[in-house]
Amino acid sequence: MSNNIRIVLVNTTHPGNIGAVARAMKNMKLTELHLVAPKFFPHEDAVARSSGATDLLDNAVVHEALADALADCQLVVGTSARGRHIPWPLVNPRELAGIVQTAPDSTRVAIVFGREDRGLTNDELQLCHQHVHIPANPDFCSLNVAAAVQVICYELRMAALYAEQAQADQPQWGTPWDIELADHGELERMFAHLEETLVEIAFLDPDNPRQLMPRLRRLLLRAVPDKVEVNVLRGILKAVQKRIDS
């Protein structure tokens, strides 16, 4: 799974933090680093703080938008340091490692880290299947982004080592899955289609949407649907639209 785990940094301000993240990743045998609109990159401070993990910096993929960094991933996890207005499935790093370890081998996983000063926005967190929270000291919860990456990468590494040692074969749903999981781009197109249909049938008022779409998003992401399930849902939406037109 280590080759399918992607660390995504959003709007990183200090280039040294990018280098420190690359160092943390390489220590735990992770190699895929994606950057969303970093303020300064490439940068000499990133190279200096990487302590030799320059191959990760050289191969880092830079995106303008978070959605682009997630488009081909099937499991997206956002790091969150605080509770949110709408509760979302929440795990600690060890629980996350267990989920990742038992997912189908082909699953592409993205773990998203936010800005140094304020983390991820609510809209960004709603792109994620679930959130991960590091249970730090509640009186001093001030983890540097590289330290947070190190904690989570360590748990992922330990879970992989334990699974290898035990030769474990425990699929996520208790049995090998027959269909590849839907990737993020497919899910986002489904959500856009769903919102469009709900507006057409007057179930969703675009002028007063309340929290309908975030709650539907949470419901469907919690299920981690596969490609066929997403196609079935979109087929239902097309049938509804066709009936409206007729």
PDB file of C-alpha atoms in Angstrom:
ATOM      1  CA  MET A   1       0.000   0.000   0.000  1.00  0.00           C
ATOM      2  CA  SER A   2       2.905   2.415   0.579  1.00  0.00           C
ATOM      3  CA  ASN A   3       3.120   3.090  -3.170  1.00  0.00           C
ATOM      4  CA  ASN A   4      -0.550   4.081  -3.232  1.00  0.00           C
ATOM      5  CA  ILE A   5      -0.494   6.537  -0.325  1.00  0.00           C
ATOM      6  CA  ARG A   6      -0.355  10.196  -1.289  1.00  0.00           C
ATOM      7  CA  ILE A   7       0.499  13.001   1.130  1.00  0.00           C
ATOM      8  CA  VAL A   8      -1.180  16.250   0.048  1.00  0.00           C
ATOM      9  CA  LEU A   9      -0.164  19.631   1.477  1.00  0.00           C
ATOM     10  CA  VAL A  10      -2.531  22.556   0.895  1.00  0.00           C
ATOM     11  CA  ASN A  11      -1.306  26.164   0.567  1.00  0.00           C
ATOM     12  CA  THR A  12       1.888  25.571   2.525  1.00  0.00           C
ATOM     13  CA  THR A  13       3.365  28.935   3.524  1.00  0.00           C
ATOM     14  CA  HIS A  14       6.860  27.988   4.679  1.00  0.00           C
ATOM     15  CA  PRO A  15       8.934  26.018   2.140  1.00  0.00           C
ATOM     16  CA  GLY A  16      10.967  24.514   4.979  1.00  0.00           C
ATOM     17  CA  ASN A  17       7.865  22.656   6.078  1.00  0.00           C
ATOM     18  CA  ILE A  18       7.647  20.995   2.661  1.00  0.00           C
ATOM     19  CA  GLY A  19      11.207  19.759   3.053  1.00  0.00           C
ATOM     20  CA  ALA A  20      10.532  18.523   6.594  1.00  0.00           C
ATOM     21  CA  VAL A  21       7.458  16.646   5.346  1.00  0.00           C
ATOM     22  CA  ALA A  22       9.532  15.009   2.603  1.00  0.00           C
ATOM     23  CA  ARG A  23      12.031  13.892   5.261  1.00  0.00           C
ATOM     24  CA  ALA A  24       9.255  12.455   7.450  1.00  0.00           C
ATOM     25  CA  MET A  25       7.734  10.616   4.513  1.00  0.00           C
ATOM     26  CA  LYS A  26      10.977   9.070   3.319  1.00  0.00           C
ATOM     27  CA  ASN A  27      11.739   7.832   6.835  1.00  0.00           C
ATOM     28  CA  MET A  28       8.465   5.909   6.738  1.00  0.00           C
ATOM     29  CA  LYS A  29       8.938   4.661   3.138  1.00  0.00           C
ATOM     30  CA  LEU A  30       6.311   6.926   1.524  1.00  0.00           C
ATOM     31  CA  THR A  31       7.245   8.659  -1.696  1.00  0.00           C
ATOM     32  CA  GLU A  32       4.227  10.380  -3.260  1.00  0.00           C
ATOM     33  CA  LEU A  33       4.070  14.074  -2.324  1.00  0.00           C
ATOM     34  CA  HIS A  34       1.491  16.427  -3.847  1.00  0.00           C
ATOM     35  CA  LEU A  35       1.378  20.186  -3.232  1.00  0.00           C
ATOM     36  CA  VAL A  36      -1.652  22.405  -3.742  1.00  0.00           C
ATOM     37  CA  ALA A  37      -0.768  26.039  -4.500  1.00  0.00           C
ATOM     38  CA  PRO A  38       2.307  26.269  -2.238  1.00  0.00           C
ATOM     39  CA  LYS A  39       3.410  29.823  -1.574  1.00  0.00           C
ATOM     40  CA  PHE A  40       7.093  29.110  -2.343  1.00  0.00           C
ATOM     41  CA  PHE A  41       8.225  26.013  -4.236  1.00  0.00           C
ATOM     42  CA  PRO A  42      10.791  24.999  -5.368  1.00  0.00           C
ATOM     43  CA  HIS A  43      12.878  26.664  -2.672  1.00  0.00           C
ATOM     44  CA  GLU A  44      16.303  26.229  -1.092  1.00  0.00           C
ATOM     45  CA  ASP A  45      14.759  26.033   2.390  1.00  0.00           C
ATOM     46  CA  ALA A  46      12.756  22.991   1.309  1.00  0.00           C
ATOM     47  CA  VAL A  47      15.934  21.304   0.110  1.00  0.00           C
ATOM     48  CA  ALA A  48      17.790  22.140   3.325  1.00  0.00           C
ATOM     49  CA  ARG A  49      15.025  20.836   5.617  1.00  0.00           C
ATOM     50  CA  SER A  50      14.593  17.640   3.602  1.00  0.00           C
ATOM     51  CA  SER A  51      17.937  16.304   4.920  1.00  0.00           C
ATOM     52  CA  GLY A  52      18.553  14.400   1.720  1.00  0.00           C
ATOM     53  CA  ALA A  53      14.996  13.505   0.747  1.00  0.00           C
ATOM     54  CA  THR A  54      15.410  15.637  -2.359  1.00  0.00           C
ATOM     55  CA  ASP A  55      14.090  12.892  -4.642  1.00  0.00           C
ATOM     56  CA  LEU A  56      10.638  13.414  -3.107  1.00  0.00           C
ATOM     57  CA  LEU A  57      10.916  17.153  -3.729  1.00  0.00           C
ATOM     58  CA  ASP A  58      12.088  16.627  -7.307  1.00  0.00           C
ATOM     59  CA  ASN A  59       9.125  14.331  -7.996  1.00  0.00           C
ATOM     60  CA  ALA A  60       6.521  16.340  -6.077  1.00  0.00           C
ATOM     61  CA  VAL A  61       3.402  17.144  -8.117  1.00  0.00           C
ATOM     62  CA  VAL A  62       2.073  20.708  -7.859  1.00  0.00           C
ATOM     63  CA  HIS A  63      -1.636  21.455  -8.397  1.00  0.00           C
ATOM     64  CA  GLU A  64      -3.626  24.669  -8.526  1.00  0.00           C
ATOM     65  CA  ALA A  65      -6.697  23.157  -6.814  1.00  0.00           C
ATOM     66  CA  LEU A  66      -7.216  20.471  -4.204  1.00  0.00           C
ATOM     67  CA  ALA A  67      -9.777  18.656  -6.363  1.00  0.00           C
ATOM     68  CA  ASP A  68      -7.057  18.079  -8.981  1.00  0.00           C
ATOM     69  CA  ALA A  69      -4.795  16.446  -6.399  1.00  0.00           C
ATOM     70  CA  LEU A  70      -7.595  14.071  -5.341  1.00  0.00           C
ATOM     71  CA  ALA A  71      -9.208  13.278  -8.687  1.00  0.00           C
ATOM     72  CA  ASP A  72      -7.801   9.753  -9.095  1.00  0.00           C
ATOM     73  CA  CYS A  73      -7.954   8.722  -5.412  1.00  0.00           C
ATOM     74  CA  GLN A  74     -10.551   6.338  -3.962  1.00  0.00           C
ATOM     75  CA  LEU A  75     -10.042   7.065  -0.258  1.00  0.00           C
ATOM     76  CA  VAL A  76      -9.507  10.658   0.871  1.00  0.00           C
ATOM     77  CA  VAL A  77      -8.779  11.553   4.500  1.00  0.00           C
ATOM     78  CA  GLY A  78      -8.502  15.107   5.784  1.00  0.00           C
ATOM     79  CA  THR A  79      -6.601  16.073   8.918  1.00  0.00           C
ATOM     80  CA  SER A  80      -8.692  18.069  11.375  1.00  0.00           C
ATOM     81  CA  ALA A  81      -7.628  19.606  14.672  1.00  0.00           C
ATOM     82  CA  ARG A  82     -11.074  20.597  15.897  1.00  0.00           C
ATOM     83  CA  GLY A  83     -14.724  19.638  15.859  1.00  0.00           C
ATOM     84  CA  ARG A  84     -16.879  20.802  12.969  1.00  0.00           C
ATOM     85  CA  HIS A  85     -20.432  22.100  12.694  1.00  0.00           C
ATOM     86  CA  ILE A  86     -21.517  18.925  10.910  1.00  0.00           C
ATOM     87  CA  PRO A  87     -19.936  15.808  12.441  1.00  0.00           C
ATOM     88  CA  TRP A  88     -17.960  13.684   9.963  1.00  0.00           C
ATOM     89  CA  PRO A  89     -16.557  10.160  10.387  1.00  0.00           C
ATOM     90  CA  LEU A  90     -13.513  10.713  12.600  1.00  0.00           C
ATOM     91  CA  VAL A  91     -10.598   8.356  13.344  1.00  0.00           C
ATOM     92  CA  ASN A  92      -7.255   8.618  15.097  1.00  0.00           C
ATOM     93  CA  PRO A  93      -4.017   7.852  13.220  1.00  0.00           C
ATOM     94  CA  ARG A  94      -3.897   4.212  14.382  1.00  0.00           C
ATOM     95  CA  GLU A  95      -7.474   3.590  13.301  1.00  0.00           C
ATOM     96  CA  LEU A  96      -6.713   5.227   9.960  1.00  0.00           C
ATOM     97  CA  ALA A  97      -3.727   2.949   9.478  1.00  0.00           C
ATOM     98  CA  GLY A  98      -5.942  -0.073  10.070  1.00  0.00           C
ATOM     99  CA  ILE A  99      -8.460   1.125   7.496  1.00  0.00           C
ATOM    100  CA  VAL A 100      -5.762   1.797   4.904  1.00  0.00           C
ATOM    101  CA  GLN A 101      -4.053  -1.539   5.544  1.00  0.00           C
ATOM    102  CA  THR A 102      -7.221  -3.557   4.993  1.00  0.00           C
ATOM    103  CA  ALA A 103      -8.420  -1.639   1.920  1.00  0.00           C
ATOM    104  CA  PRO A 104      -8.057  -3.335  -1.482  1.00  0.00           C
ATOM    105  CA  ASP A 105      -4.448  -3.201  -2.680  1.00  0.00           C
ATOM    106  CA  SER A 106      -5.341  -1.052  -5.683  1.00  0.00           C
ATOM    107  CA  THR A 107      -6.911   1.692  -3.521  1.00  0.00           C
ATOM    108  CA  ARG A 108      -5.252   5.067  -4.013  1.00  0.00           C
ATOM    109  CA  VAL A 109      -5.256   6.922  -0.689  1.00  0.00           C
ATOM    110  CA  ALA A 110      -4.805  10.665  -0.185  1.00  0.00           C
ATOM    111  CA  ILE A 111      -4.126  12.135   3.258  1.00  0.00           C
ATOM    112  CA  VAL A 112      -4.623  15.883   3.178  1.00  0.00           C
ATOM    113  CA  PHE A 113      -2.910  18.401   5.460  1.00  0.00           C
ATOM    114  CA  GLY A 114      -3.963  22.042   5.617  1.00  0.00           C
ATOM    115  CA  ARG A 115      -2.338  25.397   6.117  1.00  0.00           C
ATOM    116  CA  GLU A 116       0.072  25.960   8.983  1.00  0.00           C
ATOM    117  CA  ASP A 117      -2.093  28.620  10.625  1.00  0.00           C
ATOM    118  CA  ARG A 118      -5.658  27.367  10.099  1.00  0.00           C
ATOM    119  CA  GLY A 119      -5.664  23.879   8.601  1.00  0.00           C
ATOM    120  CA  LEU A 120      -8.307  22.873   6.066  1.00  0.00           C
ATOM    121  CA  THR A 121     -11.504  24.780   5.357  1.00  0.00           C
ATOM    122  CA  ASN A 122     -14.917  23.206   5.864  1.00  0.00           C
ATOM    123  CA  ASP A 123     -15.380  22.958   2.084  1.00  0.00           C
ATOM    124  CA  GLU A 124     -12.055  21.158   1.751  1.00  0.00           C
ATOM    125  CA  LEU A 125     -12.877  18.760   4.573  1.00  0.00           C
ATOM    126  CA  GLN A 126     -16.180  17.948   2.895  1.00  0.00           C
ATOM    127  CA  LEU A 127     -14.211  16.524  -0.043  1.00  0.00           C
ATOM    128  CA  CYS A 128     -12.978  13.760   2.277  1.00  0.00           C
ATOM    129  CA  HIS A 129     -14.470  10.374   3.108  1.00  0.00           C
ATOM    130  CA  GLN A 130     -13.419  10.815   6.715  1.00  0.00           C
ATOM    131  CA  HIS A 131     -11.245  12.921   8.982  1.00  0.00           C
ATOM    132  CA  VAL A 132      -8.249  11.994  11.100  1.00  0.00           C
ATOM    133  CA  HIS A 133      -7.455  13.727  14.381  1.00  0.00           C
ATOM    134  CA  ILE A 134      -4.221  13.368  16.360  1.00  0.00           C
ATOM    135  CA  PRO A 135      -5.215  13.234  20.056  1.00  0.00           C
ATOM    136  CA  ALA A 136      -2.558  15.665  21.276  1.00  0.00           C
ATOM    137  CA  ASN A 137      -2.509  17.436  24.636  1.00  0.00           C
ATOM    138  CA  PRO A 138      -5.778  19.436  24.700  1.00  0.00           C
ATOM    139  CA  ASP A 139      -4.010  22.203  26.644  1.00  0.00           C
ATOM    140  CA  PHE A 140      -1.290  22.500  24.001  1.00  0.00           C
ATOM    141  CA  CYS A 141      -2.403  21.206  20.632  1.00  0.00           C
ATOM    142  CA  SER A 142       0.176  22.867  18.396  1.00  0.00           C
ATOM    143  CA  LEU A 143       1.653  20.288  16.038  1.00  0.00           C
ATOM    144  CA  ASN A 144       3.847  21.471  13.196  1.00  0.00           C
ATOM    145  CA  VAL A 145       2.613  20.107   9.871  1.00  0.00           C
ATOM    146  CA  ALA A 146       5.738  17.960   9.470  1.00  0.00           C
ATOM    147  CA  ALA A 147       5.244  16.523  12.955  1.00  0.00           C
ATOM    148  CA  ALA A 148       1.628  15.686  12.114  1.00  0.00           C
ATOM    149  CA  VAL A 149       2.743  13.989   8.891  1.00  0.00           C
ATOM    150  CA  GLN A 150       5.370  12.039  10.840  1.00  0.00           C
ATOM    151  CA  VAL A 151       2.820  10.742  13.362  1.00  0.00           C
ATOM    152  CA  ILE A 152       0.415   9.541  10.690  1.00  0.00           C
ATOM    153  CA  CYS A 153       3.119   8.088   8.439  1.00  0.00           C
ATOM    154  CA  TYR A 154       4.559   6.211  11.418  1.00  0.00           C
ATOM    155  CA  GLU A 155       1.191   4.599  12.163  1.00  0.00           C
ATOM    156  CA  LEU A 156       0.800   3.656   8.503  1.00  0.00           C
ATOM    157  CA  ARG A 157       4.274   2.126   8.519  1.00  0.00           C
ATOM    158  CA  MET A 158       3.675   0.140  11.703  1.00  0.00           C
ATOM    159  CA  ALA A 159       0.351  -1.207  10.421  1.00  0.00           C
ATOM    160  CA  ALA A 160       2.057  -2.352   7.222  1.00  0.00           C
ATOM    161  CA  LEU A 161       4.838  -4.065   9.159  1.00  0.00           C
ATOM    162  CA  TYR A 162       2.393  -5.851  11.468  1.00  0.00           C
ATOM    163  CA  ALA A 163       0.307  -6.992   8.510  1.00  0.00           C
ATOM    164  CA  GLU A 164       3.391  -8.247   6.698  1.00  0.00           C
ATOM    165  CA  GLN A 165       4.585 -10.091   9.781  1.00  0.00           C
ATOM    166  CA  ALA A 166       1.237 -11.764  10.342  1.00  0.00           C
ATOM    167  CA  GLN A 167       0.646 -12.296   6.601  1.00  0.00           C
ATOM    168  CA  ALA A 168      -2.772 -10.808   7.247  1.00  0.00           C
ATOM    169  CA  ASP A 169      -5.465 -10.868   4.595  1.00  0.00           C
ATOM    170  CA  GLN A 170      -8.391  -8.952   6.035  1.00  0.00           C
ATOM    171  CA  PRO A 171     -10.292  -7.025   3.314  1.00  0.00           C
ATOM    172  CA  GLN A 172     -12.167  -3.923   4.372  1.00  0.00           C
ATOM    173  CA  TRP A 173     -15.594  -5.563   4.107  1.00  0.00           C
ATOM    174  CA  GLY A 174     -14.611  -9.058   5.222  1.00  0.00           C
ATOM    175  CA  THR A 175     -14.305 -10.393   1.677  1.00  0.00           C
ATOM    176  CA  PRO A 176     -12.394  -9.433  -1.491  1.00  0.00           C
ATOM    177  CA  TRP A 177     -14.338  -6.738  -3.338  1.00  0.00           C
ATOM    178  CA  ASP A 178     -15.389  -7.370  -6.930  1.00  0.00           C
ATOM    179  CA  ILE A 179     -15.312  -3.785  -8.221  1.00  0.00           C
ATOM    180  CA  GLU A 180     -12.696  -1.036  -7.985  1.00  0.00           C
ATOM    181  CA  LEU A 181     -13.694   1.805  -5.675  1.00  0.00           C
ATOM    182  CA  ALA A 182     -14.911   5.017  -7.285  1.00  0.00           C
ATOM    183  CA  ASP A 183     -12.234   7.666  -7.542  1.00  0.00           C
ATOM    184  CA  HIS A 184     -12.638  11.216  -6.297  1.00  0.00           C
ATOM    185  CA  GLY A 185     -13.373  12.691  -9.719  1.00  0.00           C
ATOM    186  CA  GLU A 186     -16.229  10.227 -10.273  1.00  0.00           C
ATOM    187  CA  LEU A 187     -17.665  11.041  -6.854  1.00  0.00           C
ATOM    188  CA  GLU A 188     -17.523  14.783  -7.474  1.00  0.00           C
ATOM    189  CA  ARG A 189     -19.326  14.390 -10.813  1.00  0.00           C
ATOM    190  CA  MET A 190     -21.972  12.309  -9.040  1.00  0.00           C
ATOM    191  CA  PHE A 191     -22.458  14.982  -6.372  1.00  0.00           C
ATOM    192  CA  ALA A 192     -22.797  17.692  -9.032  1.00  0.00           C
ATOM    193  CA  HIS A 193     -25.355  15.516 -10.848  1.00  0.00           C
ATOM    194  CA  LEU A 194     -27.231  14.898  -7.593  1.00  0.00           C
ATOM    195  CA  GLU A 195     -27.384  18.595  -6.723  1.00  0.00           C
ATOM    196  CA  GLU A 196     -28.570  19.474 -10.233  1.00  0.00           C
ATOM    197  CA  THR A 197     -31.362  16.875 -10.037  1.00  0.00           C
ATOM    198  CA  LEU A 198     -32.482  17.936  -6.565  1.00  0.00           C
ATOM    199  CA  VAL A 199     -32.812  21.516  -7.794  1.00  0.00           C
ATOM    200  CA  GLU A 200     -34.823  20.341 -10.824  1.00  0.00           C
ATOM    201  CA  ILE A 201     -37.317  18.452  -8.654  1.00  0.00           C
ATOM    202  CA  ALA A 202     -37.498  21.425  -6.238  1.00  0.00           C
ATOM    203  CA  PHE A 203     -36.190  19.375  -3.329  1.00  0.00           C
ATOM    204  CA  LEU A 204     -33.171  21.672  -2.986  1.00  0.00           C
ATOM    205  CA  ASP A 205     -33.640  25.430  -2.953  1.00  0.00           C
ATOM    206  CA  PRO A 206     -30.387  26.933  -4.290  1.00  0.00           C
ATOM    207  CA  ASP A 207     -31.219  30.210  -2.562  1.00  0.00           C
ATOM    208  CA  ASN A 208     -31.610  28.464   0.784  1.00  0.00           C
ATOM    209  CA  PRO A 209     -29.618  25.201   0.582  1.00  0.00           C
ATOM    210  CA  ARG A 210     -29.099  24.869   4.352  1.00  0.00           C
ATOM    211  CA  GLN A 211     -26.881  21.836   4.969  1.00  0.00           C
ATOM    212  CA  LEU A 212     -28.580  19.422   2.561  1.00  0.00           C
ATOM    213  CA  MET A 213     -25.657  18.760   0.213  1.00  0.00           C
ATOM    214  CA  PRO A 214     -23.012  18.458   2.964  1.00  0.00           C
ATOM    215  CA  ARG A 215     -25.216  15.932   4.775  1.00  0.00           C
ATOM    216  CA  LEU A 216     -25.870  13.938   1.588  1.00  0.00           C
ATOM    217  CA  ARG A 217     -22.153  14.106   0.832  1.00  0.00           C
ATOM    218  CA  ARG A 218     -21.359  12.756   4.298  1.00  0.00           C
ATOM    219  CA  LEU A 219     -23.899   9.939   3.875  1.00  0.00           C
ATOM    220  CA  LEU A 220     -22.535   8.767   0.521  1.00  0.00           C
ATOM    221  CA  LEU A 221     -18.845   9.203   1.331  1.00  0.00           C
ATOM    222  CA  ARG A 222     -19.332   7.182   4.499  1.00  0.00           C
ATOM    223  CA  ALA A 223     -20.316   4.228   2.288  1.00  0.00           C
ATOM    224  CA  VAL A 224     -17.087   4.456   0.185  1.00  0.00           C
ATOM    225  CA  PRO A 225     -18.991   3.464  -3.007  1.00  0.00           C
ATOM    226  CA  ASP A 226     -17.411   1.517  -5.839  1.00  0.00           C
ATOM    227  CA  LYS A 227     -17.534   2.455  -9.540  1.00  0.00           C
ATOM    228  CA  VAL A 228     -20.642   0.402 -10.336  1.00  0.00           C
ATOM    229  CA  GLU A 229     -22.537   1.805  -7.355  1.00  0.00           C
ATOM    230  CA  VAL A 230     -21.761   5.357  -8.485  1.00  0.00           C
ATOM    231  CA  ASN A 231     -22.923   4.517 -12.008  1.00  0.00           C
ATOM    232  CA  VAL A 232     -26.162   3.044 -10.624  1.00  0.00           C
ATOM    233  CA  LEU A 233     -26.835   6.199  -8.616  1.00  0.00           C
ATOM    234  CA  ARG A 234     -26.167   8.389 -11.639  1.00  0.00           C
ATOM    235  CA  GLY A 235     -28.429   6.156 -13.728  1.00  0.00           C
ATOM    236  CA  ILE A 236     -31.239   6.748 -11.224  1.00  0.00           C
ATOM    237  CA  LEU A 237     -30.641  10.497 -11.438  1.00  0.00           C
ATOM    238  CA  LYS A 238     -30.762  10.380 -15.252  1.00  0.00           C
ATOM    239  CA  ALA A 239     -34.042   8.459 -15.106  1.00  0.00           C
ATOM    240  CA  VAL A 240     -35.509  11.085 -12.781  1.00  0.00           C
ATOM    241  CA  GLN A 241     -34.425  13.888 -15.113  1.00  0.00           C
ATOM    242  CA  LYS A 242     -35.812  12.052 -18.115  1.00  0.00           C
ATOM    243  CA  ARG A 243     -39.197  11.644 -16.412  1.00  0.00           C
ATOM    244  CA  ILE A 244     -39.228  15.364 -15.551  1.00  0.00           C
ATOM    245  CA  ASP A 245     -38.509  16.310 -19.171  1.00  0.00           C
ATOM    246  CA  SER A 246     -41.316  14.062 -20.441  1.00  0.00           C
TER     247      SER A 246
END
